[in-house]
Short mmCIF file of C-alpha atoms and ligand atoms in Angstrom, two decimals:
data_model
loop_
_atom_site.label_atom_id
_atom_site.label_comp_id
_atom_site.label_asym_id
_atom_site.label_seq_id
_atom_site.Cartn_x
_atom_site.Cartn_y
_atom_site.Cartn_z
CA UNK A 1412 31.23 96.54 -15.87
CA UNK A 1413 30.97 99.56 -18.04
CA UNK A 1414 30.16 103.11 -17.35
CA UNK A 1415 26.43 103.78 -18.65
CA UNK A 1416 27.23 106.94 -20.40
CA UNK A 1417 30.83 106.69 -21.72
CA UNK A 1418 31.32 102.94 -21.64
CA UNK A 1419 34.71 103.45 -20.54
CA UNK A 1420 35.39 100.87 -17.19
CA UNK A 1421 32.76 101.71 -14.15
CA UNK A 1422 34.14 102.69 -10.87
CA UNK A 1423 31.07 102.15 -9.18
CA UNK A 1424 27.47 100.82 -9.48
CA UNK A 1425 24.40 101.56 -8.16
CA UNK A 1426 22.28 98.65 -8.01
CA UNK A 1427 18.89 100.27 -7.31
CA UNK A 1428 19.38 102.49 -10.54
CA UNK A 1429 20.69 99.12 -12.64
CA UNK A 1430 24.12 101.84 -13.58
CA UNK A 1431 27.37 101.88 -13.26
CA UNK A 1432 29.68 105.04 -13.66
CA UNK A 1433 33.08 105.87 -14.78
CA UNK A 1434 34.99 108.50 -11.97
CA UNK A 1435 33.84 111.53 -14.07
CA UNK A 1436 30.24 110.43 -14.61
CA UNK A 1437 29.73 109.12 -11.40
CA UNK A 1438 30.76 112.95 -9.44
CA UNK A 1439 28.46 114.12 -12.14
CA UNK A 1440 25.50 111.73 -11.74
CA UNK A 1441 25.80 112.92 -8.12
CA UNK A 1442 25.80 116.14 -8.57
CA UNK A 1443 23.03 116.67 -11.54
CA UNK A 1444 21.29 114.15 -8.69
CA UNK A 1445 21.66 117.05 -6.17
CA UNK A 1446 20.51 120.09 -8.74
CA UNK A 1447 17.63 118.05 -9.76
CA UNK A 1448 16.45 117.69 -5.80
CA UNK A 1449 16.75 121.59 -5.06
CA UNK A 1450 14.42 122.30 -8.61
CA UNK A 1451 12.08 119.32 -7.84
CA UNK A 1452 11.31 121.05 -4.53
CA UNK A 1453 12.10 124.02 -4.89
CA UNK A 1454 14.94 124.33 -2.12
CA UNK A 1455 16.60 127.43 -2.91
CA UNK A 1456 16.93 130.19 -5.62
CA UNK A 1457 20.40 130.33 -6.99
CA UNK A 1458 21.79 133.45 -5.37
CA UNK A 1459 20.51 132.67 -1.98
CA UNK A 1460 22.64 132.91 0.88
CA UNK A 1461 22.81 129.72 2.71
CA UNK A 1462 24.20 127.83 5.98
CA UNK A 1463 25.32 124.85 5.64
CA UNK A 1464 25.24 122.61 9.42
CA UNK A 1465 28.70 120.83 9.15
CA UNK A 1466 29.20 117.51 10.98
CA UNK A 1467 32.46 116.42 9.78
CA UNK A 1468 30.99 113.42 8.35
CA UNK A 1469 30.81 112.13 4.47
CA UNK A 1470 27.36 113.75 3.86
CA UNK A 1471 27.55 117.43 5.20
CA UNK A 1472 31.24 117.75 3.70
CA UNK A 1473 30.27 116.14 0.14
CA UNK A 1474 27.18 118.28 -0.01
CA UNK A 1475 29.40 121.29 0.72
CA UNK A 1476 31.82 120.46 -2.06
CA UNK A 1477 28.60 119.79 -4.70
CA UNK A 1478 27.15 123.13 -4.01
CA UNK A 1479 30.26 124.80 -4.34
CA UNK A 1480 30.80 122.90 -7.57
CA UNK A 1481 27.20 124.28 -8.76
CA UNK A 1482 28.34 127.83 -7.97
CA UNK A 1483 25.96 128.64 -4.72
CA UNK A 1484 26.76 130.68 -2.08
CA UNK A 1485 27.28 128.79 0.92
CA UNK A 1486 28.96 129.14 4.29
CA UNK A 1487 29.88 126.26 6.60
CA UNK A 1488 28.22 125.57 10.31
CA UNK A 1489 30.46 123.74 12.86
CA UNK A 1490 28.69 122.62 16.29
CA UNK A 1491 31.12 121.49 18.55
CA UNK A 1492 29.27 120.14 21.46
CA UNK A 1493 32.81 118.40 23.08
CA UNK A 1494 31.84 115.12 23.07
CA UNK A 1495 35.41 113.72 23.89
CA UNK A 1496 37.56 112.75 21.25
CA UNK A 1497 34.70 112.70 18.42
CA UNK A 1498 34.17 116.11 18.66
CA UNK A 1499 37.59 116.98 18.44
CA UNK A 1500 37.89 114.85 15.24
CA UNK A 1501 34.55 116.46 13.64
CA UNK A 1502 35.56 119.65 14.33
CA UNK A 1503 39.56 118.91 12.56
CA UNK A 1504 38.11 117.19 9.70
CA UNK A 1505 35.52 120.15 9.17
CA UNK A 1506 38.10 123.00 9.41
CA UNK A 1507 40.52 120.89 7.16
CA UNK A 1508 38.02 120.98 4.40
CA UNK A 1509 36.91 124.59 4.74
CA UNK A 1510 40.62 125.67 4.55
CA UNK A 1511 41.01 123.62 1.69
CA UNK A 1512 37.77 124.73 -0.09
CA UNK A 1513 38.68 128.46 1.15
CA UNK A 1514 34.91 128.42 2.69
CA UNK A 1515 33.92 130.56 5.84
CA UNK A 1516 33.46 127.97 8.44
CA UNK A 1517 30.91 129.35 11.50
CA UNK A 1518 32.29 127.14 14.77
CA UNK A 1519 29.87 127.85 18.19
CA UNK A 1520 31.53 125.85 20.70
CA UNK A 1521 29.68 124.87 23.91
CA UNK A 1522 32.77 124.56 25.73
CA UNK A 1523 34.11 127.86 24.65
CA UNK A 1524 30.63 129.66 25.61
CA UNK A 1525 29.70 127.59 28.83
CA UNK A 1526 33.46 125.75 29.94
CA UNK A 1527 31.29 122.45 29.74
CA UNK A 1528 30.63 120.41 26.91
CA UNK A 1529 27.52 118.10 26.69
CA UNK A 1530 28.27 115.53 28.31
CA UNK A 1531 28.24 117.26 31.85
CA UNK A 1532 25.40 118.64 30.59
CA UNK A 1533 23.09 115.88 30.12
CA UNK A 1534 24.37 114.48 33.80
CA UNK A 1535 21.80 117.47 35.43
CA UNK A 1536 18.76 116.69 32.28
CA UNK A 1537 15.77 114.92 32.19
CA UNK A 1538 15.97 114.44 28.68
CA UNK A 1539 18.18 111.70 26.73
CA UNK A 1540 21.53 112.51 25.70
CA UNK A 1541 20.55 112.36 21.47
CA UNK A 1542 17.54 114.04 21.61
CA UNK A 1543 19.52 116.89 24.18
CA UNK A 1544 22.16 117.12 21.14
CA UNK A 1545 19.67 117.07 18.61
CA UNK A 1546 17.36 120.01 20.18
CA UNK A 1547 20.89 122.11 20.67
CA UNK A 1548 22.08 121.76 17.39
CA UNK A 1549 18.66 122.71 15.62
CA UNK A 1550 18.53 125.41 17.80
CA UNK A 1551 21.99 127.14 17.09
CA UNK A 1552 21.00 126.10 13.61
CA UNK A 1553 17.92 128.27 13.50
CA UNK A 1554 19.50 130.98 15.77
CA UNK A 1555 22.54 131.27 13.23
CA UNK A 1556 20.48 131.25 10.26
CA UNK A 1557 18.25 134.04 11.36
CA UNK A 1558 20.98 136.21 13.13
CA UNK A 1559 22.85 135.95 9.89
CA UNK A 1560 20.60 136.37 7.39
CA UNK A 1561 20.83 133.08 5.23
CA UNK A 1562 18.12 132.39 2.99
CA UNK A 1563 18.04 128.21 4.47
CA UNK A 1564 19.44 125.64 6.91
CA UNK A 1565 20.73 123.51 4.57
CA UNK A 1566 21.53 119.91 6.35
CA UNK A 1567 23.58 116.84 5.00
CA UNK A 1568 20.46 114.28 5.77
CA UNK A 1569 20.69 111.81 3.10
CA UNK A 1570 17.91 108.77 1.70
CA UNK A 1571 18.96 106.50 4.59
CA UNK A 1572 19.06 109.12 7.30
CA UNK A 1573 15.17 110.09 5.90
CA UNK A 1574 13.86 106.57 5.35
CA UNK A 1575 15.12 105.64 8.95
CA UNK A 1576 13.24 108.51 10.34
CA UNK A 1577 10.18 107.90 8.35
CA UNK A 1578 10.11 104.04 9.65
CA UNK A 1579 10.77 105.40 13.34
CA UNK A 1580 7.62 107.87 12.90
CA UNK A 1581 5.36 105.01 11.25
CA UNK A 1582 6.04 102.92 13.95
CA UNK A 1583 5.59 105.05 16.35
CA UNK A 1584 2.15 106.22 14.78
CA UNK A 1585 3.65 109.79 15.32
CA UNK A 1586 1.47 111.63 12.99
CA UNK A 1587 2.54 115.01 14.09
CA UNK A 1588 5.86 114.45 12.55
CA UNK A 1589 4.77 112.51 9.56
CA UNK A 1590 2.66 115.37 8.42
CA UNK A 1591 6.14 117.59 8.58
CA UNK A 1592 8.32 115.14 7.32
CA UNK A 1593 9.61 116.83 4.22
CA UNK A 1594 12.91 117.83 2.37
CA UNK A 1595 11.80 121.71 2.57
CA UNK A 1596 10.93 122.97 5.38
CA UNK A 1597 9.36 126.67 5.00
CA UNK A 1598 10.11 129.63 7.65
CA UNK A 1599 7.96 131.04 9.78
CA UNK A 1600 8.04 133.63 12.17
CA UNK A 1601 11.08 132.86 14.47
CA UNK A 1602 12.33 130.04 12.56
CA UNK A 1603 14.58 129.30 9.53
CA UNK A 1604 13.77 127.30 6.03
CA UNK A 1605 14.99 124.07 6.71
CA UNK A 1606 15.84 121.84 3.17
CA UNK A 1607 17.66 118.28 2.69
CA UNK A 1608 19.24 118.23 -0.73
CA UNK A 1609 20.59 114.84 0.15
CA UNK A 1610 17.19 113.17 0.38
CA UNK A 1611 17.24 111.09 -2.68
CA UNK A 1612 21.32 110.00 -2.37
CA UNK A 1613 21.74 106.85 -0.42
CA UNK A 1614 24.62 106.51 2.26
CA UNK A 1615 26.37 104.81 0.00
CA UNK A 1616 26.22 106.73 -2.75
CA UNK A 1617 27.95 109.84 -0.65
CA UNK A 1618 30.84 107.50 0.45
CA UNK A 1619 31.40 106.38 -3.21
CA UNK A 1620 31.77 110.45 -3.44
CA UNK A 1621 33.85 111.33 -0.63
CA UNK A 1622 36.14 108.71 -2.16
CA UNK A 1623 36.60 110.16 -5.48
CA UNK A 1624 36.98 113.22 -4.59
CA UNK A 1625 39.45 112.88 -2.26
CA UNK A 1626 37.10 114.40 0.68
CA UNK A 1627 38.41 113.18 4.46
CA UNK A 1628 35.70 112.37 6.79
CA UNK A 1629 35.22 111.42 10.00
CA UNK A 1630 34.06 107.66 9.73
CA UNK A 1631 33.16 107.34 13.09
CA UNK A 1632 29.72 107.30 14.28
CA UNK A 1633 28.94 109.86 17.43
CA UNK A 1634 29.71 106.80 20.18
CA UNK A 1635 26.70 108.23 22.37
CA UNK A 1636 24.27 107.40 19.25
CA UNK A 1637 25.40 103.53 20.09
CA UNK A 1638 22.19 101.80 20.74
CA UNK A 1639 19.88 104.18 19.61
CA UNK A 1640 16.86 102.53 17.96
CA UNK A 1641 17.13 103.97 14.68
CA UNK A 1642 20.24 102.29 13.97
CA UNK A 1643 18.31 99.08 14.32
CA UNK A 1644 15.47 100.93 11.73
CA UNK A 1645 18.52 101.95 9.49
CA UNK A 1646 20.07 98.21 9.40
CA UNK A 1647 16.52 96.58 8.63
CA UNK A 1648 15.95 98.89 5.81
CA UNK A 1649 19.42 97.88 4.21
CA UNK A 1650 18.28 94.04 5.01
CA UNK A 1651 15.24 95.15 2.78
CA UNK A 1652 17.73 96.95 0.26
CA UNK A 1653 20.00 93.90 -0.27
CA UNK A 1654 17.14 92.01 -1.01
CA UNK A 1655 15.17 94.64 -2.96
CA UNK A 1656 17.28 97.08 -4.61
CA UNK A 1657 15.61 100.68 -4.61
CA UNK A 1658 13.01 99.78 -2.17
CA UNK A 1659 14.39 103.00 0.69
CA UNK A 1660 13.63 105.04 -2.36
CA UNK A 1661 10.58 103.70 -3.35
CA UNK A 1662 9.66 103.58 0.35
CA UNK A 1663 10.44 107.71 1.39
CA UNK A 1664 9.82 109.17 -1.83
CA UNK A 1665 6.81 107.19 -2.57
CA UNK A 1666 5.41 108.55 0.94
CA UNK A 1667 5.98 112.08 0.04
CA UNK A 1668 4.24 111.69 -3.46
CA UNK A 1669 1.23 109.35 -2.26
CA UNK A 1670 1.23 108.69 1.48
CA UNK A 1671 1.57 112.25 3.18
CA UNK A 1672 -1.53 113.93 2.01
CA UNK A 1673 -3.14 111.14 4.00
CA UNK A 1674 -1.70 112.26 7.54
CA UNK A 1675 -2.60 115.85 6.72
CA UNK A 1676 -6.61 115.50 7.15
CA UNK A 1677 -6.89 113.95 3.11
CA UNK A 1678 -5.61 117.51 2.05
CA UNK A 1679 -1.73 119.23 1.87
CA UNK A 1680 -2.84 121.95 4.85
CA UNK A 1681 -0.51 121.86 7.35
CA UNK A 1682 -1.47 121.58 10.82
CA UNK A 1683 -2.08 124.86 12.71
CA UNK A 1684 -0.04 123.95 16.45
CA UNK A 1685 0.02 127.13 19.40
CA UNK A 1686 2.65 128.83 18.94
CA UNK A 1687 4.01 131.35 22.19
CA UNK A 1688 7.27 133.55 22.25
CA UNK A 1689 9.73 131.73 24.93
CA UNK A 1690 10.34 134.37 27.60
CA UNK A 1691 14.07 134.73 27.73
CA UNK A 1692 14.69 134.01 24.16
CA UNK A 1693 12.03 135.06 22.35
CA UNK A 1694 11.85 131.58 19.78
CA UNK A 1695 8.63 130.31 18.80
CA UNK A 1696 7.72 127.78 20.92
CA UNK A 1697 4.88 125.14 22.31
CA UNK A 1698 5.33 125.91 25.41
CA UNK A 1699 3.83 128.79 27.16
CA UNK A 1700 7.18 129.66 29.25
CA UNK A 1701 10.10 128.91 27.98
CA UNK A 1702 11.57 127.20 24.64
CA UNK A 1703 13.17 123.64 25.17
CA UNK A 1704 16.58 124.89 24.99
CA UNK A 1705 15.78 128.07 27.54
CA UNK A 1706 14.57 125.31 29.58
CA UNK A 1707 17.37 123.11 29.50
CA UNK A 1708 20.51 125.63 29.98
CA UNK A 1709 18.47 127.05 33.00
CA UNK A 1710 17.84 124.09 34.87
CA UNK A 1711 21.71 123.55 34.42
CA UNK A 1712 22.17 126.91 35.95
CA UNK A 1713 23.73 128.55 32.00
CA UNK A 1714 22.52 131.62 30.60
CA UNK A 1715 21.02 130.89 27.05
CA UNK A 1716 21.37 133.69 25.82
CA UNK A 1717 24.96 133.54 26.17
CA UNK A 1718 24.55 131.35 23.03
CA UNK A 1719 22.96 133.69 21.08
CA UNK A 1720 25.79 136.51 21.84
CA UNK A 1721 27.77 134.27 20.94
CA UNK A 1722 26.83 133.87 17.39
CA UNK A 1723 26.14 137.00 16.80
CA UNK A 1724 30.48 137.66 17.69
CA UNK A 1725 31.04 135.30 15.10
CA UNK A 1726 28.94 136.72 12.48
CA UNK A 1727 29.90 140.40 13.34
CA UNK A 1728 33.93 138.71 13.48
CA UNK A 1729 33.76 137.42 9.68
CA UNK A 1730 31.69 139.94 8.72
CA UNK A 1731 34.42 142.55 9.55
CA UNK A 1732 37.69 140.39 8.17
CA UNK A 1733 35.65 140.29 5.01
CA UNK A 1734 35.73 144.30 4.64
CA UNK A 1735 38.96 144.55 5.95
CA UNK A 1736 40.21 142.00 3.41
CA UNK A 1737 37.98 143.54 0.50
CA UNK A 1738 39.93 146.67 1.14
CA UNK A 1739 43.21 144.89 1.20
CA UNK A 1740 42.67 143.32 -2.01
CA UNK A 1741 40.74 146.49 -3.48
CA UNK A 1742 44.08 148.81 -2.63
CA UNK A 1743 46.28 146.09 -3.96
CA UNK A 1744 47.47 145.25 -0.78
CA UNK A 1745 47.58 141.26 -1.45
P1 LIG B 2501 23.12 113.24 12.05
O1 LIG B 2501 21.94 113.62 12.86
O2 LIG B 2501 24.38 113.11 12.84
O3 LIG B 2501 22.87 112.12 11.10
O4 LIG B 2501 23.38 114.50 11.12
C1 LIG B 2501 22.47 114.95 10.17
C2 LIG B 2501 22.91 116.29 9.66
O5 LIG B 2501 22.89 117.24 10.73
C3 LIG B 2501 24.34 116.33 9.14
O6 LIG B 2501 24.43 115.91 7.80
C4 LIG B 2501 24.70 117.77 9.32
O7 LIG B 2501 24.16 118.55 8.25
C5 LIG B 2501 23.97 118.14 10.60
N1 LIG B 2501 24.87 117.99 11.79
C6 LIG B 2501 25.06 116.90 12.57
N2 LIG B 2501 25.95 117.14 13.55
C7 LIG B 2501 26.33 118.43 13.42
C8 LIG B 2501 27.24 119.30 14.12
N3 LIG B 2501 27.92 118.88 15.18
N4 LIG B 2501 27.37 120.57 13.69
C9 LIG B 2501 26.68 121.03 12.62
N5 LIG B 2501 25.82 120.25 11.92
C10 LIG B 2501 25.64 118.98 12.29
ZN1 LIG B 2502 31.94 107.44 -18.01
ZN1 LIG B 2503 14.37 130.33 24.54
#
């Protein structure tokens, strides 16, 4: 097979596009594939400041390296939530890239803040262990963004990862999220832009591009996700894949051109929900008391805010090396 644009030998095809690249042209199909999502919708200006969540995995670390590559400002988020062995591995393969990219890398560990990691946690919750992880990691997420000034949560979620979801919420008939099922995310009072650059890049596609570039993962998958029901969405979609190349595409992207509108009342407003201040925290939230995570850290007898102080250490911690080492380099010190 030959490379579509240089006809030199193709290191990799890509079925659902009917193309196969060279090494060269395939890092920069990815990438132009990447600039042309944040224009499309209109993710991010190029100067902005942005936050980057970090899972250690081939997405989040080949999205770092592409926006990098395309010259935007972006700093690295690390959750370590000590789940065993696979958070110790996240968190390596992370800091091994962000040395090697000379990126800051943010880590908030719940171990280091609370001496517990998640899984003693979720022993004295109601809620189930995935959606526990996923409501802390949004919220440090948000809390960072904010507290630091970034312009965007940026997150790793790639075609697969949105397709699933979109299958999960169809099923489901879970119209809230359907209407707010979107690459971009805007802020509102209390909470952070929220965009997906990955959203039209397949799984596959971001493997092929950890490969080439030489970017170590964490292949893994988190071992409490084993079981969850949107592995079994994510493994009939790639049935429907094999079978019909470009069909996830044609399936997510096709709902956010022609199907959304229809969830949102037959016109794009959004949904106006109740929105309250949580009482220790003060994030926007549904409830009239306190926000989920308030909620959660309480009934396990931890401070939340704790969390939040915590950040803000981190922030204030790189913010200072980075004057110190300005200086340094200003004075001719290095
Ligand atoms: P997942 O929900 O594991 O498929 O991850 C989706 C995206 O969430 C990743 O691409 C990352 O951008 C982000 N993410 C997941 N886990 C973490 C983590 N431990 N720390 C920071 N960001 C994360
Ligand atoms: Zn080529
Ligand atoms: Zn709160």
């Amino acid at each position: 097979m030959k490379c579509l644009k240089c006809n030199e030998k193709a290191v990799l095809e890509i079925k659902r596009h009917k193309a196969a690249f060279c090494k060269t042209h395939y890092i920069e199909h990815i990438q132009n594939q990447v600039a042309k999502t944040i224009k499309k919708f209109k993710l991010f200006p190029p100067k902005a400041k942005l936050i980057l969540a970090i899972s250690g995995g081939k997405d989040s670390l080949a999205l770092w390296d592409i926006l990098l590559d395309l010259g935007y400002n972006v700093d690295g988020l690390y959750i370590d939530l000590g789940i065993d062995d696979y958070s110790t591995n996240s968190r390596h393969k992370s800091e091994k890239f962000s040395e090697k990219k000379q990126s800051n890398l943010y880590i908030i560990s719940l171990k280091e803040i609370y001496d517990i990691g998640l899984n003693n946690i979720s022993k004295h919750t109601s809620r189930k262990f995935c959606s526990l992880c996923g409501m802390i990691k949004r919220y440090i997420m948000n809390k960072t963004a904010l507290l630091g000034d970034y312009y965007a949560v940026v997150t790793g979620h790639n075609l697969d990862d949105e397709a699933t979801s979109l299958l999960g919420n169809l099923l489901g008939w879970q119209v809230g999220y359907l209407k707010r099922q979107e690459p971009n995310m805007p802020p509102s009072e209390g909470l952070a832009r929220k965009v997906k650059p990955l959203c039209r890049l397949s799984e596959r596609e971001m493997a092929g591009y950890c490969v080439l570039k030489n970017i170590d993962y964490i292949i893994e998958e988190c071992p409490m996700a084993k079981g969850a029901s949107s592995i079994t969405y994510k493994e009939a979609l790639n049935h429907l894949e094999a079978k019909s190349p470009g069909i996830k595409d044609q399936f997510y992207l096709g709902f956010l051109r022609d199907g959304q509108d229809y969830f949102r009342d037959g016109n794009s407003e959004k949904e106006e929900i109740d929105l309250y201040h949580c009482s220790l925290c003060g994030q926007p939230t549904t409830s009239q008391d306190k926000c989920n995570f308030c909620k959660q850290m309480v009934r396990v007898n931890l401070d939340p805010l704790k969390v939040n102080e915590n950040i803000k250490d981190k922030l204030i911690h790189k913010h200072w090396l980075t004057i110190i080492f300005t200086y340094l380099i200003l004075f001719g010190y290095c």
